[in-house]
Coordinates of C-alpha atoms in Angstrom, one line a residue:
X1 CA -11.5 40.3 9.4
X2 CA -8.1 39.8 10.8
X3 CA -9.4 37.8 13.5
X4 CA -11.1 35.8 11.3
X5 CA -8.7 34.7 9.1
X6 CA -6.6 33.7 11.9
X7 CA -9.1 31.3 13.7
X8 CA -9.8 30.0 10.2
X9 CA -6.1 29.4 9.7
X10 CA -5.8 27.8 13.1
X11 CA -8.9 25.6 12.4
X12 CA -7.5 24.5 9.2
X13 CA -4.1 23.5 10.3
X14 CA -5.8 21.5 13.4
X15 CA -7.9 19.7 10.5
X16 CA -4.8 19.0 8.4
X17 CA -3.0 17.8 11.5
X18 CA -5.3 15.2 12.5
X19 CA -6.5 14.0 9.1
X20 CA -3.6 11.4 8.7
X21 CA -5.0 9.6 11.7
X22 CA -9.1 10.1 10.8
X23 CA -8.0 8.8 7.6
X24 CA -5.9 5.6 8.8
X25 CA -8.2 4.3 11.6
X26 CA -12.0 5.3 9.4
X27 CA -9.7 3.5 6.4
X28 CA -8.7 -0.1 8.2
X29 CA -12.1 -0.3 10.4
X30 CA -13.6 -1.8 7.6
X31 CA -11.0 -4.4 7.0
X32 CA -10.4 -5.5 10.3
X33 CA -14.9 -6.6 10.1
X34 CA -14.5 -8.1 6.8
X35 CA -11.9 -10.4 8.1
X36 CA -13.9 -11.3 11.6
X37 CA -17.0 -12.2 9.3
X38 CA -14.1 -14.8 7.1
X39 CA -13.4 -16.0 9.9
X40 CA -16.7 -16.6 11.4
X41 CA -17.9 -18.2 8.0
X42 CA -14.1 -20.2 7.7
X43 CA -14.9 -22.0 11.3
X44 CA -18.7 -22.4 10.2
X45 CA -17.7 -24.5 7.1
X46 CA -14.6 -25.9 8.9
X47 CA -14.6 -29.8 10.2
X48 CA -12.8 -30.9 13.3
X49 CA -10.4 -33.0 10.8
X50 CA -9.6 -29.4 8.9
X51 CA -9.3 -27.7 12.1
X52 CA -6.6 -30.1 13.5
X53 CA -4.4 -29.4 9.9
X54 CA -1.3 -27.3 10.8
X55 CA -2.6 -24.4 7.8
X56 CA -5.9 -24.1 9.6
X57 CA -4.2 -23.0 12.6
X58 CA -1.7 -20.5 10.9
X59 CA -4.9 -19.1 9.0
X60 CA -6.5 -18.3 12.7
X61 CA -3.3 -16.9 13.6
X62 CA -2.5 -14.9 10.8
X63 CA -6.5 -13.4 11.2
X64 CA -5.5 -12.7 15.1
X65 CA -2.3 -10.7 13.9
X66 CA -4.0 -8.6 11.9
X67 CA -6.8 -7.8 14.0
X68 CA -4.4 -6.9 16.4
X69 CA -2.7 -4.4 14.2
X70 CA -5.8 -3.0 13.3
X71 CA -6.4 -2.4 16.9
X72 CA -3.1 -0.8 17.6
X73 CA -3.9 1.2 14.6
X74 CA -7.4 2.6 15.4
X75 CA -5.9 2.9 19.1
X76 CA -3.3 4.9 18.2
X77 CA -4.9 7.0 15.8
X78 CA -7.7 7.8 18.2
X79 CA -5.9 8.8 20.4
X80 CA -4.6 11.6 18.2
X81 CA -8.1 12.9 17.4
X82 CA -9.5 12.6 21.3
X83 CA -6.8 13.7 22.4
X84 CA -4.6 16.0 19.7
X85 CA -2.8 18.2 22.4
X86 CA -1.7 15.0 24.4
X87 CA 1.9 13.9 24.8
X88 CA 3.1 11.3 22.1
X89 CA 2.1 7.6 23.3
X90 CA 4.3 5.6 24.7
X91 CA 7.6 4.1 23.1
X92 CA 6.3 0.6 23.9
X93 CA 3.2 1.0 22.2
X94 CA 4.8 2.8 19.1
X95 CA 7.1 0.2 18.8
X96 CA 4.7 -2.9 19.3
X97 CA 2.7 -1.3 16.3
X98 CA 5.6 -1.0 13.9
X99 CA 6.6 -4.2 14.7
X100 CA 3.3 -5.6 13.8
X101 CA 2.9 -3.5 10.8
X102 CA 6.1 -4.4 9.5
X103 CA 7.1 -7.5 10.5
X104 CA 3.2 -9.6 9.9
X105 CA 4.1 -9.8 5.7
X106 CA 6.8 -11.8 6.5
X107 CA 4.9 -14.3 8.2
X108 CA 1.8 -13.9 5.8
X109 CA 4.2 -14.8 3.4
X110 CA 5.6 -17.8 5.4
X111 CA 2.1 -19.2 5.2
X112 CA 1.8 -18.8 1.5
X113 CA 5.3 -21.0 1.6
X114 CA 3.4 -24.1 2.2
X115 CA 1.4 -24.1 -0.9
X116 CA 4.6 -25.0 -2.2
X117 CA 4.6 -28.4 -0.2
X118 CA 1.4 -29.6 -1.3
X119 CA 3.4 -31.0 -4.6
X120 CA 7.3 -31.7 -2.7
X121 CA 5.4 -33.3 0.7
X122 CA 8.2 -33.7 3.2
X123 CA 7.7 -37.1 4.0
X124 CA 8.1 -38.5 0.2
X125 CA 9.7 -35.8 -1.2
X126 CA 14.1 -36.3 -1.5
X127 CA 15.5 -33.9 0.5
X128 CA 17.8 -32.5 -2.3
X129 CA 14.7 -31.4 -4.1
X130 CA 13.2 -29.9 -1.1
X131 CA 16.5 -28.1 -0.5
X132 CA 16.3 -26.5 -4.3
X133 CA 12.5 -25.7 -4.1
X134 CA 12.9 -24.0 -0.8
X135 CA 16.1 -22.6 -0.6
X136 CA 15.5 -19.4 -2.2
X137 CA 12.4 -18.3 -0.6
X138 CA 14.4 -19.2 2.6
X139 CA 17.0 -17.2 1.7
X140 CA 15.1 -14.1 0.9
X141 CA 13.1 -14.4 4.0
X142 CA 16.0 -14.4 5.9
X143 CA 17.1 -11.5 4.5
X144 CA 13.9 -9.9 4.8
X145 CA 14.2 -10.7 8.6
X146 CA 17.5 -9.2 9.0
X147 CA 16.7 -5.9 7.2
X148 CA 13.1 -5.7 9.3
X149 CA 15.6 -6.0 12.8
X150 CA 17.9 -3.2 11.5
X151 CA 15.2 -0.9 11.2
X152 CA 13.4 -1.9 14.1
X153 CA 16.5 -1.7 16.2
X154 CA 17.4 2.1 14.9
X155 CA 13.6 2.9 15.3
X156 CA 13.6 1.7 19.0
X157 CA 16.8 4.0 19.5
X158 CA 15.8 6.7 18.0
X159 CA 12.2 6.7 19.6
X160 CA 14.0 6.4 23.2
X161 CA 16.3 9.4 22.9
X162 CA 13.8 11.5 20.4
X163 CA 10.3 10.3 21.2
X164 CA 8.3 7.9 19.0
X165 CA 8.4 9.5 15.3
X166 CA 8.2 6.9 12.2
X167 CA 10.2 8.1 9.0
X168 CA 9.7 6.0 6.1
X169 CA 11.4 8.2 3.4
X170 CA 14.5 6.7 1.9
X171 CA 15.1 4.0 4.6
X172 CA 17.3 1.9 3.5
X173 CA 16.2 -1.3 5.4
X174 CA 12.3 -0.3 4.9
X175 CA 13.4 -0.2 1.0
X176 CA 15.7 -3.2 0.8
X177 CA 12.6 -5.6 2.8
X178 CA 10.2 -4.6 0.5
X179 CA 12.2 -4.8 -2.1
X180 CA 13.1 -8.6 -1.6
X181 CA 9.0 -9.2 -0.5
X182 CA 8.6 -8.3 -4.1
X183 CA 11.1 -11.1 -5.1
X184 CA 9.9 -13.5 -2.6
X185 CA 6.3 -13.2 -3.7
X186 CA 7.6 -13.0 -7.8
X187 CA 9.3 -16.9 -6.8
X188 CA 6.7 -18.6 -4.4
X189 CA 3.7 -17.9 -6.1
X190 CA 5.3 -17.9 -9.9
X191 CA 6.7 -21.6 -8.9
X192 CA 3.2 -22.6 -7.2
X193 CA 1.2 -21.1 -10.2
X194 CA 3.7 -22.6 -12.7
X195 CA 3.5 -26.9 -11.0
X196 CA -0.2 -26.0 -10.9
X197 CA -0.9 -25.2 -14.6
X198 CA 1.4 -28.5 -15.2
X199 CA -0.4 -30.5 -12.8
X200 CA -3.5 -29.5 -14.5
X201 CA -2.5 -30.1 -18.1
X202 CA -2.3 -33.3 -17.0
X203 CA -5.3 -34.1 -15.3
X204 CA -6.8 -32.4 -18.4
X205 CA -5.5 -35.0 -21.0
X206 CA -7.5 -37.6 -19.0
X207 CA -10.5 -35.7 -17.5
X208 CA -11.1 -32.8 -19.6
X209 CA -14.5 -31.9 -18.1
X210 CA -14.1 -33.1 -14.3
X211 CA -14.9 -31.4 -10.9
X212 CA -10.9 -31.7 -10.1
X213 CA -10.5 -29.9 -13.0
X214 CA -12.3 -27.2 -12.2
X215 CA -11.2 -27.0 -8.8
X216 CA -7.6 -26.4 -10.0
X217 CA -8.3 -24.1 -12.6
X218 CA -10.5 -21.9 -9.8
X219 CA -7.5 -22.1 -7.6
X220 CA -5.0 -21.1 -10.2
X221 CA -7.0 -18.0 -10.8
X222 CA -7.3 -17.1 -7.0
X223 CA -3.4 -17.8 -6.3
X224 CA -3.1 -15.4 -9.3
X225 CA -5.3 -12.8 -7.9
X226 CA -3.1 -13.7 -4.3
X227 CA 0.1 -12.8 -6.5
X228 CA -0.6 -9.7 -8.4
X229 CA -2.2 -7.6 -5.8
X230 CA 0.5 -7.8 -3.3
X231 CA 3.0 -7.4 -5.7
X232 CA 1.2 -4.0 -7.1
X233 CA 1.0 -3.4 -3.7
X234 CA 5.0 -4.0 -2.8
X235 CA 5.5 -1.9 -5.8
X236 CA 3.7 1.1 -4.5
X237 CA 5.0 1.2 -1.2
X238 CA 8.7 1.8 -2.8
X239 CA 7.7 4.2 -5.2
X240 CA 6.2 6.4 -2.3
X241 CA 8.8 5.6 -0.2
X242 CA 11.8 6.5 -2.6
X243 CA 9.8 9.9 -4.3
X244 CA 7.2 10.6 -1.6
X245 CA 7.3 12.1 1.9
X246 CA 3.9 11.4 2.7
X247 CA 3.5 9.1 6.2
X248 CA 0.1 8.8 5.6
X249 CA 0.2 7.6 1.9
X250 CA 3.3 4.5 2.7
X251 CA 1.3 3.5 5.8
X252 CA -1.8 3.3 4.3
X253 CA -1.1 1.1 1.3
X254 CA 1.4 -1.2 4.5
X255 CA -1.8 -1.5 6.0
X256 CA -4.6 -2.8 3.1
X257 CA -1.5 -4.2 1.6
X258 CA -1.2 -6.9 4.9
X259 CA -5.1 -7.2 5.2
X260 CA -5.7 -8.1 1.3
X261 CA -3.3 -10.6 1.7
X262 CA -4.7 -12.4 5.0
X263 CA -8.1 -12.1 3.0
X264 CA -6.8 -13.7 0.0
X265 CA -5.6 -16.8 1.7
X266 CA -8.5 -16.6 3.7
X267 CA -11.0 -16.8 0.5
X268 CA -8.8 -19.4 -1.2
X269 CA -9.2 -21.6 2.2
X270 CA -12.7 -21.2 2.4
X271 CA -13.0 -21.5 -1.6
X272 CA -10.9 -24.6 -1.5
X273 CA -13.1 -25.9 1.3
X274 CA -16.7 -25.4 -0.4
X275 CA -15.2 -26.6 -3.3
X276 CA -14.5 -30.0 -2.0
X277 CA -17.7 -30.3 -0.2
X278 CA -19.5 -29.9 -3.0
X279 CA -19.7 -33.5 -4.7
X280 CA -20.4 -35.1 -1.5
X281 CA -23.5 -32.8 -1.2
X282 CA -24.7 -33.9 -4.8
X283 CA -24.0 -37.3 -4.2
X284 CA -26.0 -37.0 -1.2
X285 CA -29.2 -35.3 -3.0
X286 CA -28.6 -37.9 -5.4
X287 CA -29.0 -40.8 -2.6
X288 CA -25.6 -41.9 -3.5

């Protein structure tokens, strides 16, 4: 019975070890699919004219990053379940993944900047106002970037002399980025949503019952849906990093949190898209 109990025990703790990587590469597998299907359908309703516009391109790119941390990820990971006895992986590759993980919100939320320019255009737009609209999100991103290379730095350092292990508990440049994510998403997308409920009120004194309308209203509902989940998101990440321990549980919600944002802008691309092509196809079966 002795000898039982022990190879149970030993079987469980091998379990328990390697769960926190079965769970993160079986959990983001699916993610990483559902945005190569986006993309596929993105560049299928695409024209050459929308391909050549500067958001297009960060849209790809922002698809290509996080693809790319979902393969680090599921690499990683399987290498800790095909191989659990294996030395740790390399510094380099460690330290490319964290950079990735961390570091691909910011520029998600770099992308989701621009919405801001569709009503303060550069080229008509006085350059005082432009200054007040973006110098606070340009502040906070900066800041953001400064805390992201403190940690980085101490993680590379640490990894060198002590071998590749990520501690998220009480950091406090880990905290203080996510913390100021939450106040850059709180001021770009509360600004956007705010012009765009004005800009509609307008439109809706003259046109009350018009496709453009509609199209704004749709699009103030998905910028919504672009701003609370993040946020919830942010939110999570530094409760479990200020009360929790758990790796597993603050990289997890790091992870879906990057992938439902690059799926929300994604959707509101392609929404945006259909949704403008869809007169010109009436018109059309109408032999307009």
């Amino acid at each position: 019975m002795s000898e039982s109990s022990e190879i149970q025990n030993i079987i469980t703790d091998f379990i328990d070890a390697i769960r926190p990587q079965y769970v993160l590469a079986v959990t983001i597998a699916p993610f990483c699919g559902c945005l190569l299907t986006l993309l596929a359908v993105l560049y299928a309703l695409s024209t050459p004219e929308l391909r050549s516009l500067l958001i297009f391109k960060l849209n790809v790119v922002a698809v290509l990053v996080a693809l790319t941390t979902g393969i680090l990820n599921g690499y990683m990971n399987s290498l800790g379940l095909l191989e659990p006895f294996a030395s740790d992986a390399p510094v380099s590759l460690s330290f490319t993944f964290a950079f990735f993980t961390l570091c691909s919100p910011l520029f998600y939320d770099s992308i989701l900047l621009l919405r801001l320019l569709a009503f303060y255009p550069v080229r008509s737009a006085p350059l005082f106002t432009l200054a007040k609209v973006l110098a606070v999100p340009i502040l906070v991103k900066c800041g953001r970037f400064v805390c992201l290379s403190l940690y980085l730095h101490g993680y590379y350092v640490s990894s060198v002399k002590y071998g590749p292990v990520t501690d998220w508990f009480q950091n406090p440049y880990v905290t203080s980025e996510w913390a100021l994510q939450v106040i850059d998403n709180m001021y770009s997308c509360g600004f956007f949503l705010y012009k765009l409920h004005v800009h509609n009120s307008k439109i809706s004194k003259f046109r009350s019952g018009s496709t453009m309308v509609s199209l704004i209203r749709n699009i103030f509902l998905i910028s919504c849906a672009n701003f609370v989940f993040p946020t919830l998101f942010n939110i999570a990440q530094i409760i479990c990093i200020t009360m929790d321990q758990s790796y597993l549980t603050t990289t997890l919600l790091l992870l879906i949190n990057g992938y439902v944002s690059v799926i929300g802008v994604l959707g509101a691309t392609i929404f945006g898209r259909t949704q403008n092509d869809a007169p010109k196809r009436r018109g059309q079966l109408l032999g307009r």
